[in-house]
Amino acid sequence: LRPGRARRLLEQLAAASLVQRLRHDRYRMHDLLRVYAAERFRDEEPDGREAAVVGRLGAWYLASVRDAVRAVLPNFRFVPLEGYEQGGTQEFGSAADAVAWFAAERENVMQTLRAALDARLDDLAWRLPATAYPLFEYGWHWSDWRELHLIGLEAARAQGDRYGETRNLIGLADAEWSRGEVETALGRYEAALAGARESGDGWTEGFALRQLGERRWERDRDPRAEALLREATH
C-alpha cells in the first residue's frame, strides 16, 4: 500500500471518527475500537496470522530504526539484518529528523518488541534491541533501555544465539551502569566479554574490554583498568 493511498484511507476513517488524526501523518485508533479490532482479528483470522503480522511490522521497525541510528551514529556497528531488508522504510534527511521520528515512535517500538517476544519471533526480538539501543541511550530512556535488552537477551537465549546474547549483554550493561547499578553492570560486561570471545565477535570483545577498563577505573581506580584498556586497542 503506497503512502498516498494509505493517507487517503486514513482520512476517510478519521472523517467517520474511527481513527483520530493527531497531526500530519500520525493517526491512532480510539481505545475501544482498538480492543474491538483485536477481538475481531483473533476471532476471524487463521492461527499464525498474528505472528505473521507482528513479523512484518517488526521487520519494518527494525529497518527503520537501523536507518535512524545510521543518521545519528554513522559508525555504529550493526548486527546483520539479512532477511529483514524491505522497501518503504522511513527516510531521514538529518540526525535531527531521526531523533524526532524516534521520539514519536519509541513506545511503538517497545510494544512491537514485546509482541515479537510473545509471538516467539526470537530472531527479530534480539536483533531489534541490538540495533535500536543507541537511540534509547541518546534520549536517556533508562527504564525502556534496560527492558529493551532484557527482552533481547531472553529472545537470544531462547534461540540459542550466542552472538545475539552477547550484543544484548553489552547494551544491557551500559543501561544498568547508567542507572547506577554498578556491580550488576560489571557482571554483564564480563559476561559480554566471555560471549564475544566464544562467538568470535571481535568488535564486542574490544568494546567490552574498553567498558570494563573505564568503569573499573571510575568505580575505584582499579589497577587492572589500564591493562584492560590496552588490550581493547589490540
Coordinates of N, CA and C in Angstrom, one line a residue:
L1 N 0.9 -1.2 0.0 CA 0.0 0.0 0.0 C 0.9 1.2 0.0
R2 N 0.7 2.1 -1.0 CA 1.6 3.3 -1.1 C 1.1 4.3 -0.1
P3 N 2.1 5.2 0.3 CA 1.8 6.2 1.4 C 0.6 7.1 1.0
G4 N 0.4 7.5 -0.3 CA -0.7 8.3 -0.6 C -2.0 7.7 -0.5
R5 N -2.1 6.4 -0.9 CA -3.3 5.6 -0.8 C -3.6 5.4 0.7
A6 N -2.6 5.0 1.5 CA -2.8 4.8 2.9 C -3.3 6.1 3.6
R7 N -2.8 7.3 3.2 CA -3.2 8.5 3.8 C -4.7 8.8 3.5
R8 N -5.1 8.5 2.3 CA -6.5 8.8 1.9 C -7.4 7.9 2.7
L9 N -7.1 6.6 2.8 CA -7.9 5.7 3.6 C -8.0 6.1 5.0
L10 N -6.9 6.6 5.6 CA -6.9 7.0 7.0 C -7.7 8.3 7.2
E11 N -7.7 9.2 6.2 CA -8.5 10.4 6.3 C -10.0 10.0 6.2
Q12 N -10.4 9.0 5.4 CA -11.8 8.5 5.4 C -12.2 7.9 6.8
L13 N -11.3 7.2 7.4 CA -11.6 6.6 8.7 C -11.7 7.7 9.7
A14 N -10.8 8.8 9.6 CA -10.9 9.9 10.6 C -12.2 10.6 10.4
A15 N -12.6 10.8 9.2 CA -13.9 11.5 8.9 C -15.1 10.7 9.5
A16 N -15.0 9.4 9.6 CA -16.0 8.6 10.2 C -15.8 8.4 11.7
S17 N -14.8 9.1 12.3 CA -14.5 9.0 13.7 C -14.1 7.6 14.1
L18 N -13.4 6.9 13.2 CA -12.9 5.6 13.5 C -11.4 5.6 13.9
V19 N -10.8 6.6 13.5 CA -9.4 6.9 14.0 C -9.3 8.4 14.3
Q20 N -8.3 8.7 15.1 CA -8.1 10.1 15.5 C -6.8 10.6 14.8
R21 N -6.9 11.7 14.1 CA -5.7 12.4 13.5 C -5.0 13.3 14.5
L22 N -3.8 12.9 14.9 CA -3.1 13.7 15.9 C -2.4 14.9 15.3
R23 N -1.7 14.6 14.2 CA -1.0 15.7 13.4 C -0.7 15.1 12.0
H24 N 0.0 15.8 11.3 CA 0.3 15.4 9.9 C 1.0 14.0 9.9
D25 N 0.3 13.1 9.2 CA 0.8 11.7 9.0 C 0.9 10.9 10.3
R26 N 0.1 11.3 11.3 CA 0.1 10.5 12.5 C -1.4 10.3 13.0
Y27 N -1.8 9.1 13.1 CA -3.2 8.7 13.5 C -3.1 7.7 14.6
R28 N -4.2 7.6 15.3 CA -4.3 6.5 16.3 C -5.8 6.1 16.4
M29 N -5.9 4.8 16.8 CA -7.3 4.3 17.0 C -7.8 4.7 18.4
H30 N -9.1 4.9 18.5 CA -9.7 5.1 19.8 C -9.5 3.8 20.6
D31 N -9.5 3.9 21.9 CA -9.2 2.7 22.8 C -10.2 1.6 22.6
L32 N -11.5 1.9 22.6 CA -12.5 0.9 22.5 C -12.4 0.2 21.1
L33 N -12.2 1.0 20.1 CA -12.1 0.5 18.7 C -10.8 -0.4 18.6
R34 N -9.8 -0.1 19.3 CA -8.6 -0.9 19.3 C -8.8 -2.3 19.9
V35 N -9.5 -2.3 21.0 CA -9.9 -3.5 21.7 C -10.8 -4.4 20.8
Y36 N -11.8 -3.7 20.2 CA -12.7 -4.4 19.3 C -12.0 -5.0 18.1
A37 N -11.1 -4.2 17.5 CA -10.3 -4.7 16.3 C -9.5 -5.9 16.7
A38 N -8.9 -5.9 17.9 CA -8.0 -7.0 18.3 C -8.9 -8.3 18.5
E39 N -10.1 -8.1 19.1 CA -11.0 -9.2 19.3 C -11.4 -9.8 17.9
R40 N -11.8 -9.0 17.0 CA -12.3 -9.4 15.7 C -11.1 -10.2 15.0
F41 N -9.9 -9.6 15.1 CA -8.8 -10.3 14.4 C -8.6 -11.7 15.0
R42 N -8.6 -11.8 16.3 CA -8.4 -13.2 16.9 C -9.5 -14.1 16.5
D43 N -10.7 -13.6 16.4 CA -11.8 -14.5 16.1 C -11.9 -14.9 14.6
E44 N -11.5 -14.0 13.7 CA -11.7 -14.2 12.3 C -10.5 -14.6 11.5
E45 N -9.3 -14.3 12.0 CA -8.1 -14.6 11.2 C -7.6 -16.0 11.6
P46 N -7.0 -16.7 10.7 CA -6.5 -18.1 11.0 C -5.3 -18.1 12.0
D47 N -5.1 -19.2 12.6 CA -4.0 -19.4 13.5 C -2.7 -19.0 12.8
G48 N -1.8 -18.4 13.5 CA -0.5 -18.0 13.0 C -0.5 -16.7 12.3
R49 N -1.7 -16.1 12.0 CA -1.7 -14.9 11.3 C -1.2 -13.7 12.1
E50 N -1.4 -13.7 13.4 CA -1.0 -12.7 14.3 C 0.6 -12.6 14.3
A51 N 1.2 -13.7 14.4 CA 2.7 -13.7 14.3 C 3.2 -13.2 13.0
A52 N 2.5 -13.5 11.9 CA 2.9 -13.0 10.6 C 2.8 -11.5 10.5
V53 N 1.7 -11.0 11.1 CA 1.6 -9.5 11.1 C 2.6 -8.8 11.9
V54 N 2.8 -9.4 13.1 CA 3.9 -8.8 14.0 C 5.2 -8.9 13.4
G55 N 5.5 -10.0 12.6 CA 6.8 -10.1 12.0 C 7.0 -9.1 10.9
R56 N 6.0 -8.8 10.1 CA 6.1 -7.7 9.1 C 6.3 -6.4 9.7
L57 N 5.5 -6.1 10.8 CA 5.6 -4.8 11.4 C 7.0 -4.7 12.1
G58 N 7.5 -5.7 12.7 CA 8.8 -5.7 13.4 C 9.9 -5.5 12.4
A59 N 9.8 -6.2 11.2 CA 10.8 -6.0 10.2 C 10.9 -4.6 9.7
W60 N 9.7 -3.9 9.6 CA 9.7 -2.5 9.2 C 10.4 -1.6 10.2
Y61 N 10.0 -1.9 11.5 CA 10.6 -1.1 12.5 C 12.1 -1.3 12.6
L62 N 12.5 -2.6 12.5 CA 13.9 -2.9 12.5 C 14.7 -2.2 11.5
A63 N 14.3 -2.2 10.2 CA 15.0 -1.5 9.2 C 14.9 0.0 9.4
S64 N 13.8 0.5 9.8 CA 13.7 2.0 10.0 C 14.6 2.5 11.2
V65 N 14.6 1.7 12.3 CA 15.4 2.0 13.4 C 16.9 2.0 13.0
R66 N 17.3 1.0 12.2 CA 18.7 0.9 11.7 C 19.0 2.2 10.9
D67 N 18.1 2.7 10.1 CA 18.4 3.9 9.3 C 18.4 5.1 10.2
A68 N 17.6 5.1 11.3 CA 17.6 6.3 12.2 C 19.0 6.3 13.0
V69 N 19.4 5.1 13.4 CA 20.7 5.1 14.1 C 21.8 5.5 13.2
R70 N 21.7 5.1 12.0 CA 22.8 5.4 11.0 C 22.8 6.9 10.8
A71 N 21.7 7.6 10.8 CA 21.7 9.0 10.6 C 22.3 9.8 11.8
V72 N 22.2 9.1 13.0 CA 22.7 9.8 14.2 C 24.2 9.3 14.5
L73 N 24.4 8.0 14.3 CA 25.8 7.4 14.6 C 26.2 6.6 13.4
P74 N 26.7 7.3 12.4 CA 27.0 6.5 11.1 C 28.1 5.4 11.3
N75 N 28.9 5.5 12.3 CA 29.9 4.5 12.5 C 29.5 3.3 13.5
F76 N 28.3 3.3 13.9 CA 27.8 2.2 14.8 C 27.9 0.9 14.1
R77 N 28.4 -0.1 14.8 CA 28.5 -1.5 14.3 C 27.2 -2.2 14.4
F78 N 26.5 -2.4 13.2 CA 25.2 -3.0 13.3 C 25.3 -4.5 13.2
V79 N 24.3 -5.2 13.8 CA 24.1 -6.6 13.6 C 23.6 -6.9 12.2
P80 N 23.9 -8.0 11.6 CA 23.3 -8.3 10.3 C 21.8 -8.3 10.3
L81 N 21.2 -7.8 9.2 CA 19.8 -7.8 9.0 C 19.3 -8.5 7.8
E82 N 20.1 -9.5 7.3 CA 19.7 -10.2 6.2 C 18.3 -10.9 6.5
G83 N 17.4 -10.8 5.5 CA 16.1 -11.3 5.6 C 15.1 -10.3 6.2
Y84 N 15.6 -9.2 6.6 CA 14.7 -8.2 7.2 C 14.7 -6.9 6.3
E85 N 15.5 -6.9 5.3 CA 15.5 -5.7 4.4 C 14.2 -5.6 3.6
Q86 N 13.7 -4.4 3.5 CA 12.5 -4.2 2.8 C 12.4 -2.7 2.3
G87 N 11.6 -2.5 1.3 CA 11.3 -1.1 0.9 C 10.3 -0.4 1.7
G88 N 10.2 0.9 1.5 CA 9.1 1.7 2.2 C 9.5 2.0 3.6
T89 N 10.7 1.9 4.0 CA 11.1 2.3 5.4 C 11.2 3.8 5.5
Q90 N 11.3 4.3 6.7 CA 11.4 5.7 6.9 C 12.7 6.2 6.4
E91 N 12.7 7.4 5.9 CA 13.9 8.1 5.4 C 14.2 9.3 6.2
F92 N 15.5 9.6 6.4 CA 15.9 10.7 7.3 C 16.9 11.6 6.6
G93 N 16.5 12.9 6.6 CA 17.4 13.8 5.9 C 18.5 14.3 6.8
S94 N 18.4 14.1 8.1 CA 19.3 14.6 9.1 C 19.2 13.8 10.4
A95 N 20.2 14.0 11.3 CA 20.2 13.4 12.6 C 19.0 13.9 13.4
A96 N 18.7 15.2 13.2 CA 17.5 15.7 14.0 C 16.2 15.1 13.5
D97 N 16.1 14.8 12.2 CA 14.9 14.1 11.8 C 14.8 12.7 12.4
A98 N 15.9 12.0 12.4 CA 15.9 10.7 13.0 C 15.5 10.7 14.5
V99 N 16.1 11.6 15.2 CA 15.8 11.7 16.7 C 14.3 12.1 16.9
A100 N 13.8 13.0 16.1 CA 12.4 13.4 16.2 C 11.4 12.2 15.9
W101 N 11.8 11.5 14.8 CA 11.0 10.3 14.5 C 11.0 9.3 15.6
F102 N 12.2 9.0 16.2 CA 12.2 8.0 17.3 C 11.5 8.5 18.5
A103 N 11.5 9.8 18.8 CA 10.8 10.3 19.9 C 9.3 10.0 19.8
A104 N 8.8 10.1 18.5 CA 7.4 9.8 18.3 C 7.1 8.3 18.3
E105 N 8.0 7.5 17.9 CA 7.8 6.1 17.7 C 8.3 5.2 18.8
R106 N 9.0 5.7 19.8 CA 9.6 4.9 20.8 C 8.7 3.9 21.5
E107 N 7.5 4.3 21.9 CA 6.6 3.4 22.5 C 6.1 2.4 21.6
N108 N 5.9 2.7 20.3 CA 5.5 1.7 19.3 C 6.6 0.7 19.1
V109 N 7.9 1.1 19.2 CA 9.0 0.2 19.0 C 9.0 -0.8 20.2
M110 N 8.7 -0.3 21.4 CA 8.7 -1.2 22.6 C 7.5 -2.1 22.5
Q111 N 6.3 -1.6 22.1 CA 5.2 -2.5 22.0 C 5.4 -3.6 20.9
T112 N 6.0 -3.2 19.8 CA 6.3 -4.2 18.8 C 7.3 -5.2 19.3
L113 N 8.3 -4.8 20.0 CA 9.2 -5.8 20.6 C 8.6 -6.7 21.5
R114 N 7.7 -6.2 22.4 CA 7.0 -7.1 23.4 C 6.1 -8.1 22.6
A115 N 5.5 -7.6 21.5 CA 4.6 -8.5 20.7 C 5.5 -9.6 20.0
A116 N 6.7 -9.2 19.6 CA 7.5 -10.2 18.9 C 8.0 -11.3 19.9
L117 N 8.3 -10.9 21.1 CA 8.6 -11.9 22.1 C 7.5 -12.8 22.4
D118 N 6.3 -12.2 22.6 CA 5.1 -13.0 22.9 C 4.8 -14.0 21.7
A119 N 5.1 -13.6 20.5 CA 4.8 -14.5 19.3 C 6.0 -15.4 19.1
R120 N 7.0 -15.4 20.0 CA 8.2 -16.2 19.8 C 8.9 -16.0 18.5
L121 N 9.0 -14.7 18.1 CA 9.8 -14.3 16.9 C 11.2 -13.9 17.5
D122 N 11.9 -14.9 18.0 CA 13.1 -14.7 18.8 C 14.2 -14.0 18.0
D123 N 14.3 -14.4 16.7 CA 15.4 -13.8 15.9 C 15.2 -12.3 15.8
L124 N 13.9 -11.9 15.5 CA 13.6 -10.5 15.4 C 13.7 -9.8 16.8
A125 N 13.3 -10.5 17.8 CA 13.3 -9.9 19.2 C 14.6 -9.7 19.8
W126 N 15.7 -10.3 19.3 CA 17.0 -9.9 19.8 C 17.7 -8.9 18.9
R127 N 17.4 -9.0 17.6 CA 18.0 -8.0 16.7 C 17.5 -6.6 16.8
L128 N 16.2 -6.4 17.1 CA 15.7 -5.1 17.3 C 16.4 -4.3 18.5
P129 N 16.5 -4.9 19.6 CA 17.2 -4.2 20.7 C 18.7 -3.9 20.4
A130 N 19.4 -4.9 19.8 CA 20.8 -4.7 19.4 C 21.0 -3.6 18.4
T131 N 19.9 -3.3 17.6 CA 20.0 -2.3 16.6 C 19.6 -0.9 17.2
A132 N 18.6 -0.9 18.0 CA 17.9 0.3 18.4 C 18.6 1.0 19.6
Y133 N 19.4 0.3 20.4 CA 19.7 0.9 21.7 C 20.5 2.2 21.7
P134 N 21.3 2.6 20.6 CA 21.9 3.9 20.7 C 20.8 5.0 20.8
L135 N 19.6 4.8 20.2 CA 18.6 5.9 20.3 C 18.0 5.9 21.7
F136 N 17.9 4.8 22.4 CA 17.4 4.9 23.8 C 18.5 5.5 24.7
E137 N 19.7 5.3 24.4 CA 20.8 5.9 25.2 C 20.8 7.4 24.9
Y138 N 20.7 7.8 23.7 CA 20.8 9.2 23.3 C 19.7 10.0 23.9
G139 N 18.5 9.4 24.1 CA 17.4 10.1 24.7 C 17.2 9.9 26.2
W140 N 18.2 9.2 26.8 CA 18.2 8.9 28.3 C 16.9 8.2 28.7
H141 N 16.5 7.2 27.9 CA 15.3 6.4 28.3 C 15.8 5.2 29.1
W142 N 16.2 5.4 30.3 CA 16.9 4.4 31.0 C 16.1 3.1 31.3
S143 N 14.8 3.3 31.7 CA 14.0 2.1 32.0 C 13.6 1.3 30.8
D144 N 13.2 2.0 29.7 CA 12.9 1.3 28.5 C 14.2 0.7 27.9
W145 N 15.3 1.3 28.0 CA 16.6 0.8 27.5 C 16.9 -0.5 28.2
R146 N 16.7 -0.6 29.5 CA 17.0 -1.8 30.2 C 16.0 -2.9 29.8
E147 N 14.7 -2.6 29.8 CA 13.8 -3.6 29.4 C 14.0 -4.1 28.0
L148 N 14.4 -3.1 27.1 CA 14.7 -3.5 25.7 C 15.7 -4.7 25.7
H149 N 16.8 -4.6 26.4 CA 17.8 -5.6 26.4 C 17.5 -6.8 27.2
L150 N 16.7 -6.7 28.2 CA 16.2 -7.9 28.9 C 15.4 -8.8 28.0
I151 N 14.5 -8.1 27.2 CA 13.8 -8.9 26.2 C 14.7 -9.5 25.1
G152 N 15.6 -8.7 24.6 CA 16.6 -9.2 23.6 C 17.4 -10.3 24.1
L153 N 17.8 -10.2 25.4 CA 18.6 -11.3 26.0 C 17.8 -12.6 26.1
E154 N 16.5 -12.5 26.6 CA 15.7 -13.6 26.7 C 15.5 -14.3 25.3
A155 N 15.2 -13.5 24.3 CA 15.0 -14.0 22.9 C 16.2 -14.7 22.4
A156 N 17.4 -14.1 22.6 CA 18.6 -14.7 22.1 C 18.9 -16.0 22.7
R157 N 18.7 -16.1 24.0 CA 18.9 -17.3 24.8 C 17.9 -18.4 24.4
A158 N 16.7 -18.0 24.1 CA 15.7 -18.9 23.7 C 16.0 -19.5 22.3
Q159 N 16.7 -18.7 21.5 CA 17.1 -19.2 20.2 C 18.4 -19.9 20.2
G160 N 19.1 -19.8 21.3 CA 20.5 -20.4 21.4 C 21.5 -19.6 20.6
D161 N 21.3 -18.3 20.4 CA 22.2 -17.5 19.6 C 23.2 -16.7 20.5
R162 N 24.4 -17.2 20.6 CA 25.4 -16.6 21.5 C 25.8 -15.2 21.1
Y163 N 25.9 -15.0 19.8 CA 26.2 -13.7 19.3 C 25.1 -12.7 19.7
G164 N 23.8 -13.0 19.5 CA 22.7 -12.2 19.8 C 22.7 -11.9 21.3
E165 N 23.0 -12.9 22.1 CA 23.1 -12.8 23.6 C 24.2 -11.8 24.0
T166 N 25.3 -11.9 23.3 CA 26.4 -11.0 23.6 C 26.1 -9.6 23.3
R167 N 25.5 -9.3 22.1 CA 25.2 -8.0 21.7 C 24.2 -7.3 22.6
N168 N 23.3 -8.1 23.2 CA 22.3 -7.6 24.1 C 22.9 -7.4 25.5
L169 N 23.8 -8.2 25.9 CA 24.5 -8.1 27.2 C 25.3 -6.8 27.2
I170 N 26.0 -6.4 26.2 CA 26.8 -5.2 26.2 C 25.9 -4.0 26.3
G171 N 24.7 -4.0 25.6 CA 23.8 -2.8 25.8 C 23.2 -2.8 27.1
L172 N 22.8 -4.0 27.7 CA 22.2 -4.1 29.0 C 23.2 -3.6 30.0
A173 N 24.4 -3.9 29.9 CA 25.4 -3.4 30.9 C 25.5 -1.9 30.9
D174 N 25.5 -1.3 29.7 CA 25.5 0.2 29.6 C 24.3 0.8 30.2
A175 N 23.1 0.2 30.0 CA 21.9 0.7 30.6 C 21.9 0.6 32.1
E176 N 22.4 -0.5 32.6 CA 22.4 -0.7 34.1 C 23.5 0.2 34.7
W177 N 24.6 0.4 34.1 CA 25.6 1.4 34.6 C 25.0 2.8 34.7
S178 N 24.3 3.2 33.6 CA 23.7 4.5 33.6 C 22.6 4.7 34.7
R179 N 22.0 3.6 35.1 CA 21.0 3.6 36.2 C 21.7 3.5 37.6
G180 N 23.0 3.4 37.6 CA 23.7 3.4 38.9 C 23.9 2.0 39.5
E181 N 23.5 0.9 38.7 CA 23.6 -0.5 39.1 C 25.0 -1.0 38.8
V182 N 26.0 -0.5 39.5 CA 27.4 -0.6 39.2 C 27.8 -2.1 39.1
E183 N 27.6 -2.8 40.2 CA 28.2 -4.2 40.2 C 27.4 -5.1 39.2
T184 N 26.1 -4.9 39.1 CA 25.4 -5.7 38.1 C 25.9 -5.4 36.7
A185 N 26.2 -4.1 36.4 CA 26.7 -3.8 35.1 C 28.1 -4.4 34.8
L186 N 28.9 -4.4 35.8 CA 30.3 -5.0 35.6 C 30.1 -6.5 35.4
G187 N 29.2 -7.2 36.0 CA 29.0 -8.6 35.8 C 28.5 -8.8 34.3
R188 N 27.7 -7.9 33.8 CA 27.2 -8.0 32.4 C 28.3 -7.8 31.5
Y189 N 29.2 -6.9 31.7 CA 30.4 -6.6 30.8 C 31.2 -7.9 30.8
E190 N 31.5 -8.5 32.0 CA 32.3 -9.7 32.0 C 31.6 -10.8 31.2
A191 N 30.3 -11.0 31.3 CA 29.6 -12.0 30.5 C 29.6 -11.7 29.0
A192 N 29.5 -10.4 28.7 CA 29.6 -10.0 27.3 C 31.0 -10.3 26.7
L193 N 32.0 -10.0 27.5 CA 33.4 -10.3 27.1 C 33.6 -11.8 26.8
A194 N 33.1 -12.6 27.7 CA 33.2 -14.1 27.5 C 32.4 -14.5 26.3
G195 N 31.2 -14.0 26.1 CA 30.4 -14.4 25.0 C 31.0 -13.9 23.7
A196 N 31.6 -12.8 23.7 CA 32.3 -12.3 22.4 C 33.4 -13.1 22.0
R197 N 34.2 -13.5 23.0 CA 35.4 -14.4 22.7 C 34.9 -15.8 22.2
E198 N 33.8 -16.2 22.8 CA 33.3 -17.6 22.4 C 32.7 -17.5 21.0
S199 N 32.1 -16.4 20.6 CA 31.4 -16.3 19.3 C 32.3 -15.7 18.3
G200 N 33.5 -15.3 18.6 CA 34.4 -14.7 17.7 C 34.0 -13.3 17.2
D201 N 33.3 -12.5 18.1 CA 32.9 -11.2 17.8 C 33.9 -10.2 18.3
G202 N 34.8 -9.9 17.5 CA 36.0 -9.0 17.9 C 35.5 -7.6 18.3
W203 N 34.5 -7.1 17.6 CA 34.1 -5.7 17.9 C 33.5 -5.6 19.3
T204 N 32.7 -6.6 19.7 CA 32.1 -6.6 21.0 C 33.1 -6.9 22.1
E205 N 34.1 -7.7 21.7 CA 35.2 -8.0 22.7 C 36.0 -6.7 23.0
G206 N 36.3 -6.0 22.0 CA 37.1 -4.7 22.2 C 36.2 -3.7 23.0
F207 N 34.9 -3.7 22.6 CA 34.1 -2.7 23.3 C 33.9 -3.1 24.8
A208 N 33.7 -4.4 25.1 CA 33.6 -4.9 26.5 C 34.9 -4.6 27.3
L209 N 36.0 -4.8 26.6 CA 37.3 -4.6 27.3 C 37.4 -3.1 27.7
R210 N 37.0 -2.2 26.7 CA 37.1 -0.8 27.0 C 36.2 -0.4 28.1
Q211 N 34.9 -0.9 28.0 CA 34.0 -0.5 29.1 C 34.4 -1.0 30.4
L212 N 34.9 -2.2 30.5 CA 35.4 -2.8 31.8 C 36.5 -1.9 32.3
G213 N 37.5 -1.5 31.5 CA 38.6 -0.7 31.9 C 38.1 0.6 32.4
E214 N 37.3 1.3 31.7 CA 36.8 2.6 32.0 C 35.9 2.6 33.3
R215 N 35.0 1.6 33.4 CA 34.1 1.5 34.5 C 34.8 1.1 35.8
R216 N 35.8 0.2 35.7 CA 36.5 -0.1 36.9 C 37.4 1.0 37.4
W217 N 37.9 1.8 36.5 CA 38.7 3.0 36.9 C 37.8 4.0 37.5
E218 N 36.6 4.2 36.9 CA 35.6 5.2 37.5 C 35.2 4.8 38.9
R219 N 35.0 3.4 39.1 CA 34.4 3.0 40.3 C 35.4 3.2 41.5
D220 N 36.6 2.7 41.3 CA 37.6 2.7 42.5 C 39.0 2.8 42.1
R221 N 39.3 3.3 40.9 CA 40.7 3.4 40.4 C 41.4 2.0 40.4
D222 N 40.6 1.0 40.0 CA 41.1 -0.4 39.9 C 42.4 -0.5 39.1
P223 N 43.5 -1.0 39.7 CA 44.7 -1.1 38.9 C 44.7 -2.0 37.7
R224 N 43.6 -2.8 37.6 CA 43.5 -3.7 36.4 C 43.0 -2.9 35.2
A225 N 42.5 -1.7 35.4 CA 41.9 -0.9 34.3 C 42.8 -0.7 33.2
E226 N 44.1 -0.3 33.5 CA 45.0 0.1 32.4 C 45.2 -1.1 31.5
A227 N 45.4 -2.3 32.0 CA 45.7 -3.5 31.2 C 44.4 -3.8 30.3
L228 N 43.3 -3.6 30.8 CA 42.0 -3.9 30.0 C 42.0 -2.9 28.9
L229 N 42.3 -1.6 29.1 CA 42.2 -0.6 28.1 C 43.3 -0.9 27.0
R230 N 44.4 -1.3 27.4 CA 45.5 -1.6 26.5 C 45.1 -2.8 25.6
E231 N 44.5 -3.8 26.2 CA 44.0 -5.0 25.5 C 42.9 -4.6 24.5
A232 N 42.1 -3.6 24.9 CA 41.0 -3.2 24.0 C 41.5 -2.6 22.7
T233 N 42.7 -2.0 22.7 CA 43.2 -1.4 21.5 C 43.9 -2.3 20.5
H234 N 44.1 -3.6 20.9 CA 44.8 -4.5 20.1 C 43.9 -5.2 19.1

